[in-house]
Short mmCIF file of C-alpha atoms and ligand atoms in Angstrom, two decimals:
data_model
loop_
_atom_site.label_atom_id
_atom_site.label_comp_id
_atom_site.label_asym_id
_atom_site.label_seq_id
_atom_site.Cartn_x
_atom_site.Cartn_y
_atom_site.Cartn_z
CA UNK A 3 -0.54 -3.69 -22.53
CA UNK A 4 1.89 -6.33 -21.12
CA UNK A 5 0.81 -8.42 -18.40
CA UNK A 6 3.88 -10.90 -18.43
CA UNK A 7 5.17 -11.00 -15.21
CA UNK A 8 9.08 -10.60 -14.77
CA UNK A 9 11.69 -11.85 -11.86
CA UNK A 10 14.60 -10.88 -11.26
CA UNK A 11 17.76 -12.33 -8.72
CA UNK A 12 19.11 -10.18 -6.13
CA UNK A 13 22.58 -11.89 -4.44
CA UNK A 14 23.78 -11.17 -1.35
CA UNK A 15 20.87 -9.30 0.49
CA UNK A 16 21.36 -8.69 4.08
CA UNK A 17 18.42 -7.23 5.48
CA UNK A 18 18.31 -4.10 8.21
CA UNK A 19 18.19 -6.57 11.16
CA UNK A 20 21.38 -8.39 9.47
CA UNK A 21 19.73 -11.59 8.08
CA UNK A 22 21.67 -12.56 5.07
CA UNK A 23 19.93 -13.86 2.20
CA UNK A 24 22.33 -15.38 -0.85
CA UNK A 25 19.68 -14.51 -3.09
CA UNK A 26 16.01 -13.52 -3.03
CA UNK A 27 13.72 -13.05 -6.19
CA UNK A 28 11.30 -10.07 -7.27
CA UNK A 29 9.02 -9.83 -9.82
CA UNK A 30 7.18 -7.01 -11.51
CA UNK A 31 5.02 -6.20 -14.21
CA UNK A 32 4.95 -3.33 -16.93
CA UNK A 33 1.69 -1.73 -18.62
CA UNK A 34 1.17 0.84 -20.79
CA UNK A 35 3.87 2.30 -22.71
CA UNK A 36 7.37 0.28 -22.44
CA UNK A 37 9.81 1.02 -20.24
CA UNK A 38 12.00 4.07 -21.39
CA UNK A 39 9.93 5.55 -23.72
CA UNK A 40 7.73 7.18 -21.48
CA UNK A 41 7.43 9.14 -18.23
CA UNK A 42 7.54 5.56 -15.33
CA UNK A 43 4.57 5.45 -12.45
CA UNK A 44 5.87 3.26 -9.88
CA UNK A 45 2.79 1.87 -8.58
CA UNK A 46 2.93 0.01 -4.94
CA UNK A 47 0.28 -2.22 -3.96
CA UNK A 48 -0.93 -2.94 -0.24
CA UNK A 49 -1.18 -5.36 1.92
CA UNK A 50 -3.15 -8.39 -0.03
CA UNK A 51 -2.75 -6.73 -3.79
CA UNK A 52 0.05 -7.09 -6.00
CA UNK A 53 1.80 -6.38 -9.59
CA UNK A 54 -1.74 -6.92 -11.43
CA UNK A 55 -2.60 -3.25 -10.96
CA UNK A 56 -4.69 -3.09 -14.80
CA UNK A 57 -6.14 -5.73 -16.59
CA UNK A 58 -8.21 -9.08 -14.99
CA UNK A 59 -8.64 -8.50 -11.68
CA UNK A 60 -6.27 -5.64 -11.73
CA UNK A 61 -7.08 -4.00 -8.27
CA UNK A 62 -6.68 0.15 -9.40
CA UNK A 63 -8.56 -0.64 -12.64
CA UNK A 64 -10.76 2.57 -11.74
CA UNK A 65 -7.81 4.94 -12.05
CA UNK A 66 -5.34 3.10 -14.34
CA UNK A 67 -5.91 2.65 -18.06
CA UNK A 68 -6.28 4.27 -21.27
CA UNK A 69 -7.56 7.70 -20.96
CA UNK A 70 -7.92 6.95 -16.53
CA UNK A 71 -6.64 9.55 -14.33
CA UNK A 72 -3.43 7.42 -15.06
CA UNK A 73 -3.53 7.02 -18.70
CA UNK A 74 -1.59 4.29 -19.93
CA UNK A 75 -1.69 5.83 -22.99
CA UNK A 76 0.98 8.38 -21.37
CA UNK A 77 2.67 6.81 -19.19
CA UNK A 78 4.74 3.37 -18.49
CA UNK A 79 3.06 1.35 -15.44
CA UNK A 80 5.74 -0.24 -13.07
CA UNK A 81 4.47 -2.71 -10.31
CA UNK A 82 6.19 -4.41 -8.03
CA UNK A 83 5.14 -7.84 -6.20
CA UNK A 84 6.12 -7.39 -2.30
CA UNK A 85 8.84 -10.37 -1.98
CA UNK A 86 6.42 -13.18 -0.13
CA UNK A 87 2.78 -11.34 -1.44
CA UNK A 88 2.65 -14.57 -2.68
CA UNK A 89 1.45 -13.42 -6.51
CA UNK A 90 4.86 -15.17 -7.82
CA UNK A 91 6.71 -18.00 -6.37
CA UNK A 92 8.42 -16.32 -3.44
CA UNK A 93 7.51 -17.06 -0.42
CA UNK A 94 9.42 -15.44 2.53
CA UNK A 95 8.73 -18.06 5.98
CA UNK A 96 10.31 -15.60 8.52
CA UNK A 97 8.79 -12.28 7.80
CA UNK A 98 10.08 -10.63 11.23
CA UNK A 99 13.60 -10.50 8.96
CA UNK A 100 11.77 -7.87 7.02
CA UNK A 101 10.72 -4.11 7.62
CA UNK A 102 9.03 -1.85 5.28
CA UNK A 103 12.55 -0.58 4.78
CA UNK A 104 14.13 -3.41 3.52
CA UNK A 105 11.30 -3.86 0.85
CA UNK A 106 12.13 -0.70 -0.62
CA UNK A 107 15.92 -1.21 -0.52
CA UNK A 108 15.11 -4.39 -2.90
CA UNK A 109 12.81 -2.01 -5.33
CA UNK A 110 15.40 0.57 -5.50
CA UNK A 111 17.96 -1.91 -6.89
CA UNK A 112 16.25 -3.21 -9.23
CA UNK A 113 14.87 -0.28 -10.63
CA UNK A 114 18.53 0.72 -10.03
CA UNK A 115 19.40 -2.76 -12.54
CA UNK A 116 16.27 -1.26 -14.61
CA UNK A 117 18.40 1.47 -15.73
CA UNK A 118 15.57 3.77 -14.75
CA UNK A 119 17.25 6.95 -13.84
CA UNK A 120 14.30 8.57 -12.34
CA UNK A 121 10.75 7.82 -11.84
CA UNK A 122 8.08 10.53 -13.02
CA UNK A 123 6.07 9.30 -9.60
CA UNK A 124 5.43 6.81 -6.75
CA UNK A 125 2.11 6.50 -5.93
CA UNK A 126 0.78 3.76 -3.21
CA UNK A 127 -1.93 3.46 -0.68
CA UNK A 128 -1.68 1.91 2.58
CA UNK A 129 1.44 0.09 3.16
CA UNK A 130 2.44 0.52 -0.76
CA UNK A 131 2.50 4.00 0.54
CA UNK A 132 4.49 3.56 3.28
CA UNK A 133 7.10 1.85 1.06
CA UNK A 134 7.36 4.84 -1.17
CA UNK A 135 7.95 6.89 1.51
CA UNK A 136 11.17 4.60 2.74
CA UNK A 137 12.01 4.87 -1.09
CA UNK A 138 12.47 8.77 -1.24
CA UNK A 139 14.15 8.61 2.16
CA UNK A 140 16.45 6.55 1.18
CA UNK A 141 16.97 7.98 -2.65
CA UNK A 142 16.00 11.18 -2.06
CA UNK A 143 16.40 12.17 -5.74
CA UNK A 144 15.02 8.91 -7.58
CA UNK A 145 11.22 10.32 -7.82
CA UNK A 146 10.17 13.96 -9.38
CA UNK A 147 6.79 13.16 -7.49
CA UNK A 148 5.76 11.47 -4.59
CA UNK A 149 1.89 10.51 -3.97
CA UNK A 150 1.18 8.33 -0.64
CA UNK A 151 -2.46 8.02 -0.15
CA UNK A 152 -4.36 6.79 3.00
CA UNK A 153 -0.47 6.29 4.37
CA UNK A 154 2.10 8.02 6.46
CA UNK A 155 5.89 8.18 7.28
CA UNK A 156 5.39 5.98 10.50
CA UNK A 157 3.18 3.71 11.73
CA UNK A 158 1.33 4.62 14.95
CA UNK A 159 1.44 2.91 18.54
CA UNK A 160 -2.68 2.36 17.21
CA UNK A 161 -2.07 0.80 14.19
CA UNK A 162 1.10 -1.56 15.27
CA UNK A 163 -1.24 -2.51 17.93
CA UNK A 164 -3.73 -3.85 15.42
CA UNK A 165 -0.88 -5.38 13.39
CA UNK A 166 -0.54 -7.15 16.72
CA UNK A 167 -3.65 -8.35 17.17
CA UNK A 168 -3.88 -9.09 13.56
CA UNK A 169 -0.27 -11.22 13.78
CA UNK A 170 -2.01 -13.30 17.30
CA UNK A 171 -4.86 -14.05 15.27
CA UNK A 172 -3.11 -15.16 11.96
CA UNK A 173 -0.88 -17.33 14.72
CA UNK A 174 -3.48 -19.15 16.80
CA UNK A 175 -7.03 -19.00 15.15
CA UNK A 176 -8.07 -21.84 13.34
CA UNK A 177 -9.32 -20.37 10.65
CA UNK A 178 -6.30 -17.25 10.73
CA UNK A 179 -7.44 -15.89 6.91
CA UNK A 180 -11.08 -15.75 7.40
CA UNK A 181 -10.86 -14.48 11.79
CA UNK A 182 -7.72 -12.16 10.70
CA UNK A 183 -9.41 -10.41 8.01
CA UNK A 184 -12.69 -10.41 9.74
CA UNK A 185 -10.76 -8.03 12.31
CA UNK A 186 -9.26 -6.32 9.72
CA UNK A 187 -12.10 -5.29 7.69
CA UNK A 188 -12.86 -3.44 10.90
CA UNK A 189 -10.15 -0.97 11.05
CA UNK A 190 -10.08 -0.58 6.95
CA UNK A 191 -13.91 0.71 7.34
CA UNK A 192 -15.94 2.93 10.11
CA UNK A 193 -19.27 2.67 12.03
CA UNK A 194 -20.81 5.03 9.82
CA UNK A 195 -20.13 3.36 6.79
CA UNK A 196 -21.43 0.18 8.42
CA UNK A 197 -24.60 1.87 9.12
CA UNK A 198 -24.98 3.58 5.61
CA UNK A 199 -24.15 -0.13 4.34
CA UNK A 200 -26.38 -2.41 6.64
CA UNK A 201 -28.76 -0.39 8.74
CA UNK A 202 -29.00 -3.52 10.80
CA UNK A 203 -30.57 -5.59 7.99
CA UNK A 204 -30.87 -9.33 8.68
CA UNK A 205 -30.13 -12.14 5.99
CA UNK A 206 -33.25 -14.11 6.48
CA UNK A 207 -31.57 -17.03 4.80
CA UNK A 208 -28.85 -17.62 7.30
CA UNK A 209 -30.49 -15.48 9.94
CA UNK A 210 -27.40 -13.35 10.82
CA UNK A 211 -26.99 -9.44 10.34
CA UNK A 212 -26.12 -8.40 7.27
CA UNK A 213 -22.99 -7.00 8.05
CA UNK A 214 -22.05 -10.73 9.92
CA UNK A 215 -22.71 -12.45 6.16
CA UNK A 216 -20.66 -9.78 4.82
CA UNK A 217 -18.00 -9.71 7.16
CA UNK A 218 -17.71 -13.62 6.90
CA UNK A 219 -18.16 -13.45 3.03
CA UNK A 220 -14.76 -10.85 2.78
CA UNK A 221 -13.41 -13.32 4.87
CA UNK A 222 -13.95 -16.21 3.28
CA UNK A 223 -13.16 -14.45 -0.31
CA UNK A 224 -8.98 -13.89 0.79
CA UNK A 225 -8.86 -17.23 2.83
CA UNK A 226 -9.23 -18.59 -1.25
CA UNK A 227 -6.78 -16.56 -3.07
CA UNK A 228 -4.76 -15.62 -0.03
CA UNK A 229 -1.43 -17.37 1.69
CA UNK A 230 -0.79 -17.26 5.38
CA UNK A 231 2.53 -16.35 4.75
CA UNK A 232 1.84 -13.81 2.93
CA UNK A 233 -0.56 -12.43 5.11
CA UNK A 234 2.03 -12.33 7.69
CA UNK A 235 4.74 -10.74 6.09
CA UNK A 236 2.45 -8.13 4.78
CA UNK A 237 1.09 -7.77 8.01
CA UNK A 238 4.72 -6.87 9.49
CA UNK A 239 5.72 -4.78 6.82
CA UNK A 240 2.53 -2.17 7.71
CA UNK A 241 3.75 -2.30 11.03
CA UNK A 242 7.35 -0.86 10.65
CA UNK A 243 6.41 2.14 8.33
CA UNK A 244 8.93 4.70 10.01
CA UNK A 245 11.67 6.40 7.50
CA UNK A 246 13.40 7.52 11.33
CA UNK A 247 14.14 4.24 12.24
CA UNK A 248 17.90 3.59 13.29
CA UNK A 249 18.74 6.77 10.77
CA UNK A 250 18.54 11.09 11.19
CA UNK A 251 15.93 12.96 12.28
CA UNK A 252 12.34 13.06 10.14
CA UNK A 253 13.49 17.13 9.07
CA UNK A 254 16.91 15.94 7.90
CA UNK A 255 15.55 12.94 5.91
CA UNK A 256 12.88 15.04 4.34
CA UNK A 257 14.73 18.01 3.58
CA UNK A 258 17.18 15.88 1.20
CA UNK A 259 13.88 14.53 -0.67
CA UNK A 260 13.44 16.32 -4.17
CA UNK A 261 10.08 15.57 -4.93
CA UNK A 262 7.48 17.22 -5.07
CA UNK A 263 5.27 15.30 -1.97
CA UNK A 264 1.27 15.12 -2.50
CA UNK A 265 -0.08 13.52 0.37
CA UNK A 266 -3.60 12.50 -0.09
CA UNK A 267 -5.47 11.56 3.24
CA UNK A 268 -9.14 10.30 4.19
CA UNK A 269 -10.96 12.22 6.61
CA UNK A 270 -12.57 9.33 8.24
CA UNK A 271 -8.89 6.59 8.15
CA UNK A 272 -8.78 4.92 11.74
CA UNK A 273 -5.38 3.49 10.19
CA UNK A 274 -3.75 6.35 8.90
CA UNK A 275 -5.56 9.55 10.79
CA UNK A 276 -6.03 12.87 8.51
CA UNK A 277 -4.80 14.27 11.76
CA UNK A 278 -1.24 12.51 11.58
CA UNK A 279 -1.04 13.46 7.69
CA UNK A 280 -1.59 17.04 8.63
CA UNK A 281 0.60 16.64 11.20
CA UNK A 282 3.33 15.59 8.61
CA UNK A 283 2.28 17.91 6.29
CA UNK A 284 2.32 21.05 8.93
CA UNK A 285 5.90 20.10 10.01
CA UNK A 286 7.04 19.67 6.27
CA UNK A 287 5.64 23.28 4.79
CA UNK A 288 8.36 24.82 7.77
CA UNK A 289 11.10 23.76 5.45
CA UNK A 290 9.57 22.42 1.78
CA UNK A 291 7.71 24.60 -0.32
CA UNK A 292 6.36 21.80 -2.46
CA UNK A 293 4.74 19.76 -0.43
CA UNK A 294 0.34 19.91 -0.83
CA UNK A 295 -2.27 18.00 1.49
CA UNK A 296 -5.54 17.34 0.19
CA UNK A 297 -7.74 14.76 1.69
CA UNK A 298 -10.18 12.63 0.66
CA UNK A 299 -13.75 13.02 1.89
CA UNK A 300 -15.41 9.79 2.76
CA UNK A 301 -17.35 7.95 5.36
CA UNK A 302 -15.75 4.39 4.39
CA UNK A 303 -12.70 4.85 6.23
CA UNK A 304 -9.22 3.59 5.00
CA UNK A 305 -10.58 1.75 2.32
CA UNK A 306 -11.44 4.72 0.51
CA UNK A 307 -8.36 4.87 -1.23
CA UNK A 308 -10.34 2.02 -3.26
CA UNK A 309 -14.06 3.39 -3.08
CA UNK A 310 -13.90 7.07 -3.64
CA UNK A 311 -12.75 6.99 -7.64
CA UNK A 312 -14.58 10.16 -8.55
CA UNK A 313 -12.65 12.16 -5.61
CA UNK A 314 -9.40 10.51 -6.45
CA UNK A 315 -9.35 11.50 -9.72
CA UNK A 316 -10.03 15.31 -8.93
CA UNK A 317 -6.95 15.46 -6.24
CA UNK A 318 -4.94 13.54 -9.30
CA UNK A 319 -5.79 14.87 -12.52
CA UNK A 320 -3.40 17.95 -12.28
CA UNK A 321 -0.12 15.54 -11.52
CA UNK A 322 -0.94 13.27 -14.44
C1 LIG B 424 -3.77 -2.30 5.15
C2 LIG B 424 -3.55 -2.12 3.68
O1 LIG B 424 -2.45 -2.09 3.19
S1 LIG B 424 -4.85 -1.88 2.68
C3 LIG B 424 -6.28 -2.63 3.05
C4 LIG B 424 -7.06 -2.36 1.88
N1 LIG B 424 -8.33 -2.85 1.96
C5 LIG B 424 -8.66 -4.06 1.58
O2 LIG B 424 -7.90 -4.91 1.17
C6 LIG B 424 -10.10 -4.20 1.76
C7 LIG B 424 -10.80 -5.15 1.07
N2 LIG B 424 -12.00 -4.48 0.67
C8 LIG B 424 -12.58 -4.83 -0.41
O3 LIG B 424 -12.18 -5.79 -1.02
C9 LIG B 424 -13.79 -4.01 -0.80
O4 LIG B 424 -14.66 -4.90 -1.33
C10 LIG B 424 -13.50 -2.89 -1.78
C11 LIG B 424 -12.81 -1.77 -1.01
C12 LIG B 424 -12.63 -3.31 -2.95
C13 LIG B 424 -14.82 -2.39 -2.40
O5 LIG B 424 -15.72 -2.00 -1.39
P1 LIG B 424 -17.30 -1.91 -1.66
O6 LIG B 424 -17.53 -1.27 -2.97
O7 LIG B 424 -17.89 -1.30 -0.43
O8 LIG B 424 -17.73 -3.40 -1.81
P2 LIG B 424 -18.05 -4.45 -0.64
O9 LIG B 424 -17.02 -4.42 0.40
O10 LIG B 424 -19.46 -4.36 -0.23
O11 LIG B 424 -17.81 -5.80 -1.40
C14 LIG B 424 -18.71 -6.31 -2.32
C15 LIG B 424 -18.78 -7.79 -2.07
O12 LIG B 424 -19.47 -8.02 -0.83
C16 LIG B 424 -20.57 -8.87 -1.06
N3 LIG B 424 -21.62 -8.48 -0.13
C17 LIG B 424 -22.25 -7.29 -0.04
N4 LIG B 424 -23.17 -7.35 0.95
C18 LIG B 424 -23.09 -8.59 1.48
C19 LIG B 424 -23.79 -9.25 2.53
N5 LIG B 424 -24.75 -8.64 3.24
N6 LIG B 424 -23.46 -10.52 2.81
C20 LIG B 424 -22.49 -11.16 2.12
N7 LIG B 424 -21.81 -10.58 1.11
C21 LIG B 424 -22.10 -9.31 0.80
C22 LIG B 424 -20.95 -8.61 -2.51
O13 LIG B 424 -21.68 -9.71 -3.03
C23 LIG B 424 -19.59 -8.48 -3.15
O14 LIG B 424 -19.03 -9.76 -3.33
P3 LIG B 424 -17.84 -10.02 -4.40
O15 LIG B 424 -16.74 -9.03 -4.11
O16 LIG B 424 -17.42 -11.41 -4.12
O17 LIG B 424 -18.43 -9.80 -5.75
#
């Protein structure tokens, strides 16, 4: 497996709200089997991951690897760094330049500079889904399947307005890692899964609840191996998911896209509802006739994508 990571230079960027940038760097990394000798995985990451999908601290270690759901053994691994997800040296300072759109402009050219023809998949969760989706919109033909998990086409008035709250807090707290993620940890989980997890328990030691030392602990955890500019950008990218955006309608967009689409939900995501995704899914079976919904059946919310393993790799198995 190869871990190095790789950058390339884009010139002359100008981004979808016209901010020109002479030239702007992205990195990736490749496991598995090397590039062009295998079917390619295009695997986005979300909001505070990156490239290292396999390997130390590789954050979908469950499901990629040899013999995984995702066998490396069969497949190449491509992974992006978000430009500014602060894994490499980039760091973007005015992230409202940026929508989720313009992230997946840069990916398609340089898998375009790649020479990759045409993925075998683009699979993401969260905003790493929401990315692939503005990546078959706009290259309606560069994927033969499309899996966005615990994601959808658009992001709604509900979770922009948590984006919001999230971008105040990363502005004016003191401590804007450890208070934003604090918050955030909120909306990736649910009250039941709180209650499974803590049933009000107390840690006698610092005598707080159990879910407080937790909740301060996650915190803590990405305010060390996390940048603020990063968080923002990331952060604004989740909240301008929406392939409609200055362009045709949702049923015109979609009914250019090739791929086969697997949306995978979570019946419990406060983020991304399984309502919305059935929504989408409804509305695309008019037209599409390979298109599937299956949803993941958890009480931990939107961070399920990165709990429920076992489940995953049932709705999965039969696409890789
Ligand atoms: C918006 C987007 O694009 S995606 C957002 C995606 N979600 C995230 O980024 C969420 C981040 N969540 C995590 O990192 C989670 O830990 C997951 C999803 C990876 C795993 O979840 P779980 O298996 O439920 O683990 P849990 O959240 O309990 O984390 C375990 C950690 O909490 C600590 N912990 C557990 N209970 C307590 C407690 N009462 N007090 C303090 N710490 C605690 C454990 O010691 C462990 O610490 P470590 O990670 O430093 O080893």
């Amino acid at each position: 497996m190869e871990n190095k990571i790789t950058s390339i230079t884009l010139q002359n960027f100008t981004t979808e709200s016209g901010v020109f940038y002479a030239s702007l760097n992205l990195s990736f990394q490749v496991f598995g089997l090397a590039l062009h000798t295998a079917p390619i995985v295009l695997v986005n990451h979300a909001l505070t991951g990156n490239s290292q999908v396999v390997g130390d601290n590789g954050w979908w270690n469950d499901l990629i690897g040899a013999n995984k759901t995702i066998d490396t053994n069969k497949y190449t691994i491509l992974a992006f760094n978000v430009p500014g997800n602060g894994f490499d040296d980039v760091i973007i300072e005015n992230y409202s330049d940026f929508t989720t759109r313009d992230i997946a402009r840069i990916f398609i050219e340089v898998i375009r500079f790649l020479k990759i023809e045409r993925l075998y998949a683009i699979i993401g969760g969260s905003v790493g889904g929401g990315i692939a989706w503005e990546l078959v919109a706009l290259e309606p033909t560069i994927t033969q399947k499309l899996i966005p998990i615990a994601t959808d086409w658009k992001s709604t008035d509900w979770l922009i307005a948590n984006c919001f709250l999230q971008e105040q807090i990363l502005k004016n707290s003191s401590k804007p890692i450890e208070d934003a993620r604090i918050h955030a940890m909120l909306c990736y989980r649910t009250p039941e899964s709180f209650t499974a997890k803590f049933q009000r328990t107390t840690n006698e030691e610092l005598a707080i609840f159990n879910v407080e030392s937790w909740l301060s602990h996650h915190g803590k955890k990405l305010q060390k191996r996390f940048q603020i500019s990063s968080y923002k950008m990331m952060n604004q990218l989740l909240k301008t998911i929406d392939i409609t955006r200055n362009s045709d309608s949702f049923k015109e967009i979609t009914s250019r896209i090739e791929a086969d689409i697997h949306i995978i939900g979570i019946n419990s995501d406060l983020f991304f509802t399984a309502n919305e995704n059935k929504a989408t899914y409804e509305e695309l079976k008019k037209y599409k006739n390979n298109v599937t919904y299956q949803e993941i059946v958890s009480i931990h919310g939107h961070d399920a994508f990165l709990i429920e393993y076992k489940q995953l790799h049932n709705l999965l198995q039969d696409i890789f």
